[in-house]
XYZ file of C-alpha atoms in Angstrom:
698
model
C 97.579 117.420 157.108
C 98.982 114.952 159.635
C 96.913 112.109 158.258
C 98.158 112.802 154.743
C 101.766 112.667 155.943
C 101.100 109.368 157.688
C 99.678 107.839 154.508
C 102.450 109.181 152.337
C 105.094 107.808 154.692
C 103.298 104.466 154.766
C 103.106 104.364 150.947
C 106.801 105.100 150.506
C 107.637 102.445 153.097
C 105.564 99.917 151.169
C 107.215 100.892 147.866
C 110.679 100.410 149.366
C 109.707 96.948 150.532
C 108.595 95.694 147.076
C 110.621 92.712 145.921
C 110.599 90.584 142.796
C 108.563 87.367 142.797
C 110.034 84.231 144.224
C 112.801 82.847 142.044
C 113.817 86.176 140.480
C 116.858 88.247 141.377
C 117.500 91.891 140.641
C 120.853 93.238 139.522
C 120.853 96.666 141.114
C 123.814 97.791 139.002
C 122.187 96.851 135.695
C 121.532 99.779 133.379
C 118.467 99.705 131.221
C 116.826 101.551 128.395
C 115.504 104.763 129.950
C 112.556 105.208 127.635
C 110.056 107.845 128.659
C 106.538 106.424 128.887
C 104.084 107.731 126.348
C 101.519 107.880 129.143
C 103.133 111.001 130.563
C 106.712 110.712 131.928
C 109.056 113.576 131.073
C 112.619 112.629 130.171
C 113.907 113.829 133.499
C 111.559 111.474 135.359
C 112.603 108.267 133.613
C 114.171 105.711 135.923
C 117.865 105.121 135.198
C 118.361 101.882 137.102
C 116.293 99.165 138.702
C 117.368 100.371 142.118
C 116.197 103.911 141.376
C 112.959 102.622 139.854
C 112.089 100.616 142.964
C 113.125 103.261 145.440
C 111.039 105.980 143.841
C 108.057 103.907 142.772
C 105.566 105.700 145.031
C 106.465 109.243 143.923
C 107.152 108.430 140.251
C 103.968 106.408 139.721
C 101.838 109.288 141.022
C 103.725 112.341 139.746
C 104.775 111.121 136.324
C 102.016 108.833 135.077
C 99.003 109.762 137.076
C 95.571 108.922 135.629
C 93.272 111.722 134.507
C 92.088 112.867 137.915
C 94.527 112.840 140.796
C 91.994 112.652 143.652
C 89.186 110.364 142.581
C 88.575 108.293 145.665
C 87.809 109.069 149.299
C 89.568 107.190 152.056
C 87.126 104.828 153.852
C 85.486 106.255 156.984
C 87.802 109.247 157.252
C 85.745 111.927 155.541
C 88.884 113.113 153.735
C 89.588 113.268 150.034
C 92.960 111.594 150.205
C 93.671 109.110 147.378
C 93.432 105.457 148.310
C 96.640 103.485 147.999
C 96.920 100.639 145.482
C 97.039 97.550 147.711
C 98.595 95.232 145.157
C 101.622 97.368 144.289
C 102.212 99.454 147.371
C 102.248 102.676 145.375
C 100.215 105.803 145.983
C 98.429 105.411 142.660
C 94.811 106.564 142.916
C 92.185 103.856 142.695
C 90.964 103.940 139.121
C 89.091 101.929 136.601
C 91.322 99.474 134.666
C 90.769 101.517 131.564
C 92.662 104.372 133.134
C 89.718 106.773 133.214
C 87.854 108.256 136.113
C 84.106 108.010 136.596
C 82.500 110.748 134.593
C 85.644 111.522 132.582
C 86.272 111.266 128.882
C 87.849 107.846 128.251
C 90.157 109.216 125.577
C 91.800 111.919 127.706
C 95.563 111.606 127.513
C 97.135 110.445 130.765
C 99.153 112.990 132.577
C 97.265 115.951 131.167
C 94.082 115.770 133.158
C 92.948 118.267 135.735
C 93.746 117.584 139.341
C 90.297 118.740 140.365
C 87.828 116.040 141.415
C 85.505 115.100 138.595
C 81.796 115.451 139.181
C 79.716 112.515 137.990
C 76.795 113.270 135.714
C 73.669 113.998 137.670
C 75.492 114.679 140.935
C 76.189 117.924 142.743
C 79.571 119.614 142.811
C 81.886 118.024 145.423
C 82.311 119.960 148.629
C 85.348 122.217 148.806
C 85.262 122.412 152.594
C 88.623 121.482 154.083
C 88.209 118.512 156.428
C 89.504 118.808 159.983
C 92.979 117.612 160.826
C 92.679 114.167 162.317
C 95.350 112.369 164.235
C 95.110 108.660 163.336
C 96.577 107.629 166.652
C 93.604 109.104 168.529
C 90.881 108.275 166.017
C 89.830 104.644 166.576
C 87.212 104.763 163.795
C 89.695 105.652 161.077
C 90.623 102.681 158.934
C 94.161 102.735 157.623
C 94.576 100.635 154.455
C 96.285 97.370 155.378
C 99.825 96.770 154.202
C 99.645 93.905 151.727
C 102.721 92.010 150.657
C 102.953 92.442 146.856
C 104.487 88.968 146.624
C 101.280 87.463 147.962
C 99.558 86.221 144.782
C 96.118 85.282 146.024
C 94.824 88.697 147.080
C 92.846 90.860 144.677
C 92.354 94.574 145.408
C 89.187 95.035 147.410
C 88.596 98.717 146.725
C 85.079 99.338 145.440
C 85.401 101.302 142.222
C 82.263 102.764 140.624
C 81.644 102.123 136.937
C 82.895 104.595 134.373
C 80.073 106.921 133.298
C 80.845 109.131 130.306
C 79.027 112.474 130.656
C 79.458 113.194 126.967
C 77.877 109.897 125.941
C 74.897 109.408 128.258
C 73.174 106.869 126.073
C 76.065 105.065 124.468
C 76.756 101.352 124.608
C 75.573 99.221 127.575
C 73.319 101.972 129.033
C 70.518 101.645 126.492
C 71.857 99.118 124.040
C 69.171 96.556 123.161
C 69.925 92.924 123.897
C 73.154 93.781 125.682
C 73.883 93.935 129.361
C 75.036 96.647 131.672
C 78.769 96.602 132.420
C 79.512 93.949 135.013
C 82.458 93.240 137.230
C 84.208 91.918 134.148
C 84.204 95.462 132.749
C 85.077 97.431 135.865
C 86.262 96.852 139.393
C 84.055 94.862 141.815
C 80.954 96.653 143.025
C 79.032 96.161 146.195
C 75.621 97.414 145.148
C 74.729 96.710 141.524
C 71.114 97.777 141.958
C 72.066 101.126 143.400
C 74.603 101.636 140.609
C 72.012 100.880 137.917
C 69.586 103.324 139.497
C 72.318 105.948 139.538
C 72.950 105.460 135.806
C 69.252 105.865 135.093
C 69.235 109.087 137.101
C 72.292 110.328 135.224
C 70.676 109.573 131.882
C 67.519 111.434 132.856
C 69.590 114.345 134.115
C 71.599 114.543 130.879
C 68.539 114.246 128.649
C 66.081 116.396 130.598
C 66.603 119.360 128.259
C 66.629 117.259 125.067
C 63.354 116.740 123.199
C 62.279 113.111 122.877
C 62.884 111.854 119.349
C 62.157 108.773 117.333
C 64.919 107.250 115.213
C 63.120 108.541 112.124
C 63.140 112.074 113.494
C 66.824 111.749 114.392
C 67.659 110.648 110.844
C 65.669 113.571 109.420
C 67.926 115.990 111.330
C 71.108 114.626 109.697
C 72.829 115.603 106.440
C 72.830 112.162 104.838
C 74.026 112.012 101.217
C 74.510 109.357 98.552
C 78.298 108.867 98.242
C 80.275 108.384 95.013
C 80.475 104.765 93.879
C 83.416 102.739 95.206
C 84.521 99.629 93.368
C 86.129 96.732 95.176
C 89.420 96.762 93.358
C 91.963 94.046 92.650
C 94.390 96.700 91.410
C 97.699 97.448 93.109
C 99.050 100.759 94.441
C 102.630 101.855 93.786
C 104.786 102.757 96.814
C 108.328 104.008 97.318
C 111.256 101.604 97.079
C 112.848 100.169 100.214
C 115.947 98.350 98.970
C 117.276 95.028 100.249
C 120.192 92.992 98.885
C 120.573 89.208 98.938
C 123.382 88.433 101.385
C 123.617 84.663 100.884
C 124.622 82.496 97.938
C 121.049 81.696 96.955
C 118.278 83.627 98.635
C 115.086 81.581 99.025
C 111.802 83.461 98.780
C 109.032 81.511 100.494
C 105.262 81.410 100.116
C 104.845 81.548 103.907
C 106.803 82.540 106.993
C 108.195 79.047 107.264
C 111.193 77.427 105.610
C 108.982 74.390 105.131
C 106.619 76.317 102.838
C 106.984 76.365 99.055
C 109.811 78.345 97.482
C 108.216 80.803 95.038
C 111.490 82.260 93.771
C 115.258 82.504 94.227
C 117.717 85.385 94.103
C 121.488 85.196 93.739
C 123.855 86.964 96.120
C 123.995 90.673 95.370
C 120.562 90.636 93.732
C 118.005 93.290 94.647
C 114.558 93.015 96.165
C 112.220 95.541 97.775
C 110.777 95.334 101.278
C 106.994 95.831 101.281
C 106.422 94.876 104.902
C 108.918 94.724 107.751
C 106.733 94.281 110.829
C 107.619 90.672 111.611
C 110.764 90.193 113.766
C 112.034 87.297 111.646
C 110.627 87.745 108.137
C 110.332 90.483 105.520
C 107.708 90.444 102.784
C 109.534 91.378 99.580
C 109.096 91.825 95.871
C 111.737 91.104 93.231
C 110.752 91.041 89.586
C 107.465 89.125 89.452
C 108.276 87.211 92.642
C 106.533 88.207 95.861
C 106.988 86.357 99.144
C 108.772 86.061 102.490
C 112.512 86.177 103.207
C 114.440 85.502 106.410
C 115.793 88.812 107.724
C 119.365 87.554 108.400
C 119.676 86.682 104.687
C 119.295 90.331 103.619
C 121.388 93.488 103.621
C 119.042 96.402 104.349
C 118.938 100.045 105.387
C 121.794 102.457 104.648
C 124.108 99.627 103.565
C 121.612 98.438 100.954
C 121.052 101.992 99.715
C 124.797 102.529 99.358
C 125.205 99.230 97.496
C 122.451 100.130 94.996
C 123.935 103.605 94.467
C 127.370 102.111 93.793
C 126.310 99.286 91.462
C 123.315 100.901 89.816
C 119.822 99.488 90.309
C 119.398 98.466 86.672
C 122.591 96.406 86.861
C 121.339 94.267 89.728
C 119.695 90.897 89.191
C 116.101 90.220 90.253
C 114.549 86.988 91.439
C 113.700 84.044 89.229
C 110.196 82.685 89.759
C 109.769 79.019 90.634
C 105.985 79.328 90.989
C 103.564 81.267 88.812
C 102.119 84.388 90.431
C 98.600 83.025 89.933
C 99.496 79.994 92.065
C 101.359 81.960 94.757
C 99.085 82.522 97.770
C 101.517 85.161 99.101
C 101.187 87.298 95.988
C 98.451 89.532 97.387
C 99.734 89.681 100.980
C 99.751 93.420 100.328
C 98.202 95.266 97.383
C 101.284 97.471 97.174
C 104.182 97.249 94.736
C 107.232 99.226 93.633
C 106.428 98.528 89.997
C 104.395 100.736 87.704
C 100.829 99.564 87.722
C 99.201 101.622 84.953
C 99.975 100.881 81.286
C 98.948 102.455 78.021
C 95.794 101.192 76.362
C 96.043 98.602 73.620
C 92.491 98.203 72.300
C 90.666 95.089 71.114
C 87.047 94.326 70.185
C 85.262 91.007 70.509
C 84.193 89.693 67.081
C 81.279 87.472 68.141
C 78.735 86.866 70.905
C 79.322 84.586 73.875
C 83.119 84.628 73.973
C 84.431 83.263 77.260
C 87.170 84.947 79.266
C 88.952 82.132 81.088
C 91.075 81.805 84.229
C 93.751 79.870 82.338
C 95.047 79.277 78.825
C 92.934 76.189 78.094
C 89.384 75.407 77.046
C 88.960 73.593 80.364
C 89.856 76.636 82.489
C 87.088 78.254 84.503
C 85.029 80.987 82.843
C 85.458 84.276 84.721
C 83.566 86.517 82.290
C 81.663 86.590 79.016
C 81.913 89.094 76.132
C 79.366 89.981 73.473
C 80.126 91.147 69.962
C 81.882 94.550 69.966
C 82.677 94.298 73.678
C 85.697 96.459 74.416
C 88.772 94.998 76.133
C 92.409 95.999 76.630
C 95.388 93.758 75.956
C 97.694 93.556 78.998
C 100.017 90.655 78.096
C 100.833 87.963 75.530
C 99.586 89.985 72.557
C 101.235 87.627 70.067
C 100.195 84.366 71.772
C 97.288 82.020 71.028
C 95.726 83.052 74.360
C 95.841 86.797 75.050
C 95.553 88.221 78.572
C 92.945 91.004 78.599
C 91.051 93.308 80.922
C 87.458 94.341 80.281
C 85.932 96.343 83.094
C 86.714 94.255 86.186
C 87.039 91.021 84.204
C 90.613 89.839 83.702
C 91.622 86.625 81.996
C 92.589 84.816 78.814
C 90.784 84.978 75.472
C 91.643 83.106 72.280
C 93.269 85.444 69.793
C 90.884 84.348 67.006
C 87.946 86.044 68.777
C 89.579 89.490 68.985
C 89.997 92.257 66.450
C 93.005 94.536 66.964
C 95.181 96.996 65.075
C 95.131 100.640 64.029
C 91.693 100.397 62.446
C 90.119 99.210 65.703
C 91.938 101.853 67.722
C 90.824 104.653 65.399
C 87.218 103.394 65.511
C 87.161 103.336 69.339
C 88.781 106.754 69.655
C 86.305 108.217 67.164
C 83.220 106.727 68.846
C 84.480 107.114 72.402
C 85.170 104.314 74.883
C 81.976 105.039 76.767
C 79.883 103.835 73.826
C 81.185 100.291 74.203
C 80.209 97.678 76.761
C 82.530 95.625 78.962
C 82.511 91.900 79.726
C 79.939 90.452 82.105
C 81.598 89.401 85.372
C 81.048 85.739 86.324
C 83.731 85.211 89.005
C 84.719 87.923 91.469
C 88.240 89.310 91.452
C 88.867 87.775 94.870
C 88.303 84.293 93.482
C 89.873 84.804 90.068
C 93.519 83.733 90.055
C 93.995 85.286 86.624
C 93.595 88.746 88.157
C 97.207 88.571 89.266
C 98.777 87.195 86.105
C 100.087 90.741 85.901
C 99.694 93.642 88.327
C 99.348 96.136 85.483
C 96.037 97.681 84.516
C 94.673 100.493 82.367
C 93.261 102.061 85.554
C 94.903 103.302 88.738
C 94.525 101.248 91.860
C 92.159 102.505 94.538
C 94.063 103.856 97.510
C 90.924 103.750 99.628
C 90.351 100.137 98.643
C 93.853 99.190 99.847
C 93.263 101.030 103.107
C 89.876 99.372 103.642
C 91.208 95.908 102.926
C 94.185 96.355 105.224
C 92.062 97.936 107.966
C 89.655 94.995 108.087
C 92.482 92.457 108.168
C 94.069 94.401 111.014
C 90.808 94.688 112.955
C 89.910 91.011 112.519
C 92.917 89.796 114.472
C 91.386 91.269 117.655
C 88.189 89.205 117.453
C 87.808 87.348 120.742
C 89.477 90.031 122.839
C 87.471 91.504 125.735
C 84.975 94.340 125.863
C 85.855 96.895 128.547
C 83.656 99.871 129.327
C 85.646 103.044 128.611
C 88.561 101.047 127.212
C 90.533 101.739 124.027
C 92.985 98.830 124.104
C 92.617 96.417 121.196
C 94.189 93.653 123.263
C 93.235 94.325 126.880
C 89.746 95.609 126.164
C 87.768 98.346 124.441
C 84.183 99.499 124.194
C 82.492 99.943 120.818
C 83.667 103.492 120.123
C 87.106 102.892 121.639
C 87.552 99.902 119.343
C 86.845 101.742 116.085
C 88.804 104.786 117.257
C 91.890 102.629 117.878
C 91.561 100.836 114.526
C 91.314 104.124 112.652
C 94.162 105.571 114.701
C 96.431 102.749 113.503
C 95.990 104.148 109.990
C 96.598 107.771 110.862
C 92.962 108.858 111.203
C 91.994 110.864 114.270
C 88.287 110.438 115.015
C 86.255 111.423 118.107
C 86.154 109.158 121.161
C 82.453 108.453 121.725
C 79.844 106.961 119.385
C 77.437 109.884 119.535
C 80.175 112.276 118.379
C 81.667 109.815 115.882
C 78.238 109.670 114.240
C 78.670 113.326 113.244
C 82.211 112.896 111.878
C 82.935 112.262 108.203
C 80.376 111.917 105.411
C 76.998 110.680 106.629
C 75.593 108.134 104.168
C 72.680 105.658 104.105
C 73.384 102.297 105.730
C 72.659 100.642 102.393
C 75.626 102.532 100.860
C 78.159 101.390 103.463
C 81.371 99.810 102.172
C 83.939 97.733 104.099
C 85.675 99.956 106.646
C 82.791 102.424 106.964
C 81.168 102.914 110.379
C 77.491 102.137 111.048
C 75.646 103.641 114.012
C 72.758 102.240 116.032
C 70.160 104.344 117.827
C 67.156 103.797 120.079
C 64.500 106.383 120.933
C 66.384 108.960 118.891
C 69.748 108.514 120.645
C 72.903 106.926 119.208
C 74.221 104.206 121.518
C 76.496 101.902 119.483
C 78.948 101.875 116.564
C 80.192 98.984 114.422
C 82.634 98.669 111.528
C 81.128 97.290 108.337
C 82.887 94.284 106.756
C 80.709 93.870 103.672
C 78.047 91.252 102.855
C 75.922 92.438 105.788
C 78.643 91.580 108.339
C 80.219 93.746 111.004
C 83.148 93.687 113.386
C 82.455 95.324 116.734
C 83.110 95.459 120.459
C 79.665 94.158 121.393
C 79.346 93.778 125.169
C 81.038 92.222 128.187
C 79.636 88.760 127.442
C 80.745 88.596 123.815
C 83.746 90.926 123.609
C 84.996 91.819 120.128
C 83.054 89.789 117.586
C 82.076 89.395 113.962
C 78.328 89.929 113.715
C 75.648 91.132 111.278
C 74.085 94.562 110.828
C 71.251 95.166 113.277
C 68.858 96.643 110.707
C 66.236 97.400 113.368
C 68.513 99.961 115.037
C 70.982 100.999 112.286
C 70.314 104.660 111.448
C 73.165 105.775 109.165
C 76.795 105.145 108.282
C 79.780 107.465 108.011
C 82.570 107.408 105.434
C 85.994 108.672 106.462
C 88.359 106.820 104.102
C 88.992 108.508 100.756
C 91.050 107.919 97.614
C 92.772 111.211 98.388
C 94.347 109.681 101.514
C 97.604 108.877 99.724
C 99.572 109.712 102.873
C 97.918 106.740 104.607
C 99.302 104.131 102.199
C 102.444 103.775 104.327
C 100.211 102.638 107.170
C 98.808 99.937 104.888
C 102.318 98.545 104.589
C 103.052 98.977 108.285
C 99.841 97.296 109.404
C 99.731 94.426 106.931
C 101.448 92.098 109.394
C 100.884 93.820 112.717
C 98.790 91.059 114.182
C 101.128 88.142 113.628
C 102.999 88.664 116.900
C 99.959 88.469 119.160
C 99.886 85.155 120.975
C 96.684 84.267 122.779
C 97.089 82.359 126.021
C 95.534 78.912 126.099
C 94.113 77.052 129.070
C 96.972 76.240 131.401
C 99.298 78.972 130.112
C 98.751 81.181 133.177
C 101.146 80.303 135.979
C 101.899 82.128 139.231
C 99.800 85.221 139.854
C 102.097 88.249 140.215
C 99.475 90.835 141.096
C 97.427 93.633 139.615
C 99.908 95.816 137.760
C 99.778 99.249 136.233
C 99.979 99.246 132.422
C 101.171 102.007 130.094
C 102.515 101.952 126.541
C 105.492 103.291 124.604
C 106.925 103.231 121.080
C 110.423 103.627 119.642
C 110.096 107.357 118.923
C 112.384 110.007 120.513
C 109.592 111.121 122.861
C 109.334 107.642 124.368
C 112.913 106.396 124.085
C 115.133 109.463 123.888
C 118.594 108.663 122.500
C 117.652 104.967 122.230
C 114.954 105.849 119.682
C 114.668 103.383 116.812
C 117.179 100.994 118.310
C 116.987 97.539 119.797
C 115.477 96.857 123.206
C 117.574 96.696 126.372
C 117.492 92.932 125.882
C 118.996 93.281 122.405
C 115.873 92.259 120.460
C 113.849 94.066 117.812
C 110.745 95.440 119.599
C 107.479 94.056 118.228
C 103.942 95.157 119.000
C 102.037 92.355 120.668
C 105.193 90.711 122.036
C 107.550 93.230 123.641
C 106.986 94.683 127.103
C 109.270 96.597 129.455
C 109.597 95.880 133.176
C 112.500 95.708 135.581
C 112.978 93.117 138.289
C 112.643 90.001 136.118
C 115.049 88.397 133.628
C 114.854 89.242 129.939
C 112.786 86.643 128.147
C 110.300 86.245 131.013
C 106.862 85.591 129.533
C 103.812 87.217 131.106
C 100.111 86.572 130.584
C 98.214 89.891 130.488
C 94.615 90.174 129.359
C 94.648 86.708 127.826
C 97.752 87.410 125.704
C 101.349 86.303 126.170
C 104.033 89.005 126.208
C 107.811 88.798 126.595
C 109.903 91.070 128.840
C 112.541 92.419 126.458
C 113.014 95.974 127.717
C 113.583 98.034 130.862
C 112.514 101.517 131.941
C 109.830 100.733 134.519
C 109.983 99.355 138.073
C 108.689 95.914 138.951
C 104.883 95.971 139.098
C 104.553 98.449 136.214
C 104.402 96.998 132.689
C 105.074 99.195 129.641
C 103.692 97.628 126.449
C 105.396 98.328 123.129
C 103.294 99.850 120.321
C 104.208 100.527 116.696
C 103.116 104.167 116.776
C 103.163 106.999 119.272
C 99.470 107.648 118.635
C 98.628 104.080 119.660
C 100.833 104.379 122.741
C 99.207 107.655 123.774
C 95.687 106.345 123.190
C 96.449 103.339 125.391
C 96.666 105.656 128.397
C 96.890 104.108 131.872
C 95.236 100.784 132.574
C 95.413 98.024 135.173
C 95.350 94.265 134.714
C 96.068 90.997 136.497
C 99.506 89.710 135.523
C 100.601 86.074 135.601
C 103.823 84.283 134.816
C 103.367 82.213 131.657
C 103.976 78.517 132.069
C 106.877 77.634 129.817
C 105.903 74.942 127.346
């Protein structure tokens, strides 16, 4: 149509006029990393220079990384279904919710794969397919053409009214019927002009979706489920063995620190050419390593790693290489349990002992003054783990680990034969007085007579990972852990970081995995809330009656307590058979350290409302640059690295309350690509929009 051509010409003209903010210059001959965005760009569409990126912004933004539905909005007062232009960037990007989803669409739909057909909102009729008449804008005084807005003008927010995201597959999920929480406000979506009308519309949609469903009580809903009592899960202090990742000391004396700071205590030293093993490599400056009994942090430049380290070990022989010397006992080293993974063998053969009298104390240290961590009765069974010939013997009895005076134990072949004849199950274990978390003696040695719980390591790591996002915003339909997520998007993204693929919405998540009573929930399990027989909210259980959840727009992501009045059941997804997930435990142990929250006064000049996508270092996203450094020469780090042309490397941006650093290229100015550690995370991020500010340099 003529009108469509006019708008397209106008959009391209605007895109060609986009310039960098005041004070920045663009080197049009500069080459950059041509990574392909995980949100949907094919390799042939990736920009190859800043000049190309700017010149083709209008076509590339729409064709390559279009949100789910390509025609969601109607042009004001024209009666056509042409997409509205994005005022802040001058592109022809359709007006969408910041979460990157269209009203009535599934929030988790991968960008670039959605249908181009208009999406019908729940409770509404099918949109008309009648072709509107051709209108000549020059003769139609009532037609409003979107004003051309200078993208360098910082004070103007987009004024397009965008309806709230309504998920047709989750008609009664969070905000709609959630008790004591509010409906999504302008903080969750784009500004609205008629909140009352919108609320009424949601009510109509809910009635429409539920008109064929029988009314249920929560008790009736529970009765329809297959809820079972799960196998017992112990909270384990035991370690899990992982594959070796060699590193070689490349300085005269390698210092291994208790923290990621050269001012922290040195827990061990390693001579040049000595071997250690990398257990976590997510920080850009520090590796968490293990060498002998020493576990701590090492500066990356002080190590030889990768293929060079592997070749060195093969040439010299691993058993011929020195290991670190401890300068601090493991029990006193706060970094010792940074991960519950190790390259050492963790299970040892059983060396039996029986307690010879009642009331024998198991102590945290080798003195009578040391804290009592457990108590044994006569004939209590324990296993000797270390110091068998010393005055104080280190033992394990059930989950009690500590030191017992040798004089109170009976050992030898006679005891072993007696126990094997009677069976271990006929003997009792020590009574636990101090939990493993608080007992320093637990880590006197990492060996045990039992295997470590893989699920326990996953649960522990998952909660640590999730906790770093407390304080981040709640966004209806969102799945971003930093820029905003709703309740189901939050838990989906956390589980995704550990290789679990779970459904997108709470109502469907409630049917996934093993359904168990709320009272049986363990840390990392999901608990679901319902009202009037409909699931509306999901939380992640933390233990001790606490939860972590994306609550509502007022509170964001918070630590809370189980709402027992509405909790109906829990689901268990994590299992001890998930041995393939243990690598994610290592990868995620330090993922959150790079996130820097902006403080008051950190936000400087307003750059505009930019389009956000995500990428990782895989071949799909980065092509031949996969796995390498950024275009700026740095190691990409989730929570710090973003890609955008038109500004100098090192430019810091404030996005969604977090500070990022421009270290990569591959997108035109006005489009920010955020680095993620995994392709799944990058894909789940989708297409979003956010206000972007320059960070004030401190």
